């Protein structure tokens, strides 16, 4: 698909990943929980995947909990902590520009009695550490702020959020679906207690992701899916060996160089009057572009009939201005001229 410029919504599975997954779909199909030899073969493959992913973020293999994706990982982090506090409820801090799966989980938690503070970004899409500091209350039970924004590509100062959370002894969770592999992450250096990641944003399969949980077994996180004790008892269900192996293969083969699409995009966009939003601190592969006029939009979309998004893929079907763009102070009219163009992701050096 050479007109596809929506990689922040999903990426294709690469050949490496496909090859790595194949044997686990049929030849070695045994349940990783089975005690026999074939079961052990599956569980060893999962263990190798766990080690590789843990290593990528400076975590221990036992701290990686496989889930169906970042949405589930985010749900597990937020509800898993909140459900420990059902008696007295408590206060959660997040931001206005999180992915919908965080915002809707927070709305649900509010509906059952939790209190939530939504931090506002500045005009450049940055959430300030000082706004986090002042939002902390004596009953704050969790801070959850994403790393790289899926609509803007902005990079949040998560190591500063982590340091503040650590100082106040509050667990810090970050949704890293848009930064895992792209940016360097070290959960210890950055004081991250929980981190969500997704397979299909990094050339891995859809339907798999993970939640890193510091000291998972001692975290007393309440599981969303009770089952046969898989994933340290935090996520029941037969482990999807092919998906987990595919996720690890995607991490192992994640590209370190931009694709030629990046150059194609950069030369194309030069020809238009437009403004890049959130460009103060941003990844090179996600562009939120506001065109100067409706004519510019028309010309762009006719000269470059690319598959792109207005806002994120999740907002696209609802036809209202994205919550991220309105949080930046954008009017509906300006948001209508704003598109997200996202390029094949790769590892960017530094943080
Ligand atoms: C894609 C995405 C998600 C959802 O991930 P799934 O694995 O599709 O559930 C969550 N957060 C962010 C920032 C994302 O970009």
PDB file of N, CA, C and O in Angstrom, residues 158-168 172 190-191:
ATOM      1  N   UNK A 158       8.330  12.180  30.584  1.00  0.00           N
ATOM      2  CA  UNK A 158       7.869  11.179  31.557  1.00  0.00           C
ATOM      3  C   UNK A 158       8.883  10.925  32.670  1.00  0.00           C
ATOM      4  O   UNK A 158       8.500  10.516  33.753  1.00  0.00           O
ATOM      5  N   UNK A 159      10.188  11.175  32.404  1.00  0.00           N
ATOM      6  CA  UNK A 159      11.120  10.941  33.511  1.00  0.00           C
ATOM      7  C   UNK A 159      10.891  11.956  34.626  1.00  0.00           C
ATOM      8  O   UNK A 159      11.056  11.654  35.799  1.00  0.00           O
ATOM      9  N   UNK A 160      10.445  13.153  34.243  1.00  0.00           N
ATOM     10  CA  UNK A 160      10.128  14.147  35.278  1.00  0.00           C
ATOM     11  C   UNK A 160       8.841  13.783  36.020  1.00  0.00           C
ATOM     12  O   UNK A 160       8.754  13.936  37.241  1.00  0.00           O
ATOM     13  N   UNK A 161       7.842  13.293  35.293  1.00  0.00           N
ATOM     14  CA  UNK A 161       6.617  12.821  35.950  1.00  0.00           C
ATOM     15  C   UNK A 161       6.953  11.675  36.904  1.00  0.00           C
ATOM     16  O   UNK A 161       6.455  11.611  38.032  1.00  0.00           O
ATOM     17  N   UNK A 162       7.807  10.776  36.424  1.00  0.00           N
ATOM     18  CA  UNK A 162       8.189   9.624  37.241  1.00  0.00           C
ATOM     19  C   UNK A 162       8.874  10.061  38.527  1.00  0.00           C
ATOM     20  O   UNK A 162       8.585   9.519  39.604  1.00  0.00           O
ATOM     21  N   UNK A 163       9.756  11.055  38.411  1.00  0.00           N
ATOM     22  CA  UNK A 163      10.491  11.522  39.596  1.00  0.00           C
ATOM     23  C   UNK A 163       9.529  12.142  40.615  1.00  0.00           C
ATOM     24  O   UNK A 163       9.648  11.909  41.826  1.00  0.00           O
ATOM     25  N   UNK A 164       8.557  12.906  40.114  1.00  0.00           N
ATOM     26  CA  UNK A 164       7.575  13.529  41.017  1.00  0.00           C
ATOM     27  C   UNK A 164       6.727  12.447  41.701  1.00  0.00           C
ATOM     28  O   UNK A 164       6.506  12.478  42.920  1.00  0.00           O
ATOM     29  N   UNK A 165       6.274  11.471  40.919  1.00  0.00           N
ATOM     30  CA  UNK A 165       5.460  10.388  41.472  1.00  0.00           C
ATOM     31  C   UNK A 165       6.253   9.634  42.543  1.00  0.00           C
ATOM     32  O   UNK A 165       5.739   9.329  43.623  1.00  0.00           O
ATOM     33  N   UNK A 166       7.521   9.368  42.242  1.00  0.00           N
ATOM     34  CA  UNK A 166       8.380   8.633  43.176  1.00  0.00           C
ATOM     35  C   UNK A 166       8.525   9.390  44.497  1.00  0.00           C
ATOM     36  O   UNK A 166       8.400   8.826  45.582  1.00  0.00           O
ATOM     37  N   UNK A 167       8.782  10.699  44.363  1.00  0.00           N
ATOM     38  CA  UNK A 167       8.923  11.558  45.551  1.00  0.00           C
ATOM     39  C   UNK A 167       7.703  11.489  46.462  1.00  0.00           C
ATOM     40  O   UNK A 167       7.811  11.551  47.685  1.00  0.00           O
ATOM     41  N   UNK A 168       6.520  11.413  45.837  1.00  0.00           N
ATOM     42  CA  UNK A 168       5.269  11.398  46.601  1.00  0.00           C
ATOM     43  C   UNK A 168       4.781   9.978  46.879  1.00  0.00           C
ATOM     44  O   UNK A 168       3.678   9.798  47.388  1.00  0.00           O
ATOM     45  N   UNK A 172       3.316   5.348  39.185  1.00  0.00           N
ATOM     46  CA  UNK A 172       3.269   6.081  37.909  1.00  0.00           C
ATOM     47  C   UNK A 172       3.138   5.094  36.756  1.00  0.00           C
ATOM     48  O   UNK A 172       3.955   4.190  36.589  1.00  0.00           O
ATOM     49  N   UNK A 190      13.598   6.116  34.681  1.00  0.00           N
ATOM     50  CA  UNK A 190      12.454   7.004  34.501  1.00  0.00           C
ATOM     51  C   UNK A 190      11.402   6.848  35.604  1.00  0.00           C
ATOM     52  O   UNK A 190      10.336   7.461  35.522  1.00  0.00           O
ATOM     53  N   UNK A 191      11.711   6.021  36.609  1.00  0.00           N
ATOM     54  CA  UNK A 191      10.773   5.803  37.728  1.00  0.00           C
ATOM     55  C   UNK A 191       9.370   5.423  37.248  1.00  0.00           C
ATOM     56  O   UNK A 191       8.365   5.962  37.725  1.00  0.00           O
TER      57      UNK A 191
END
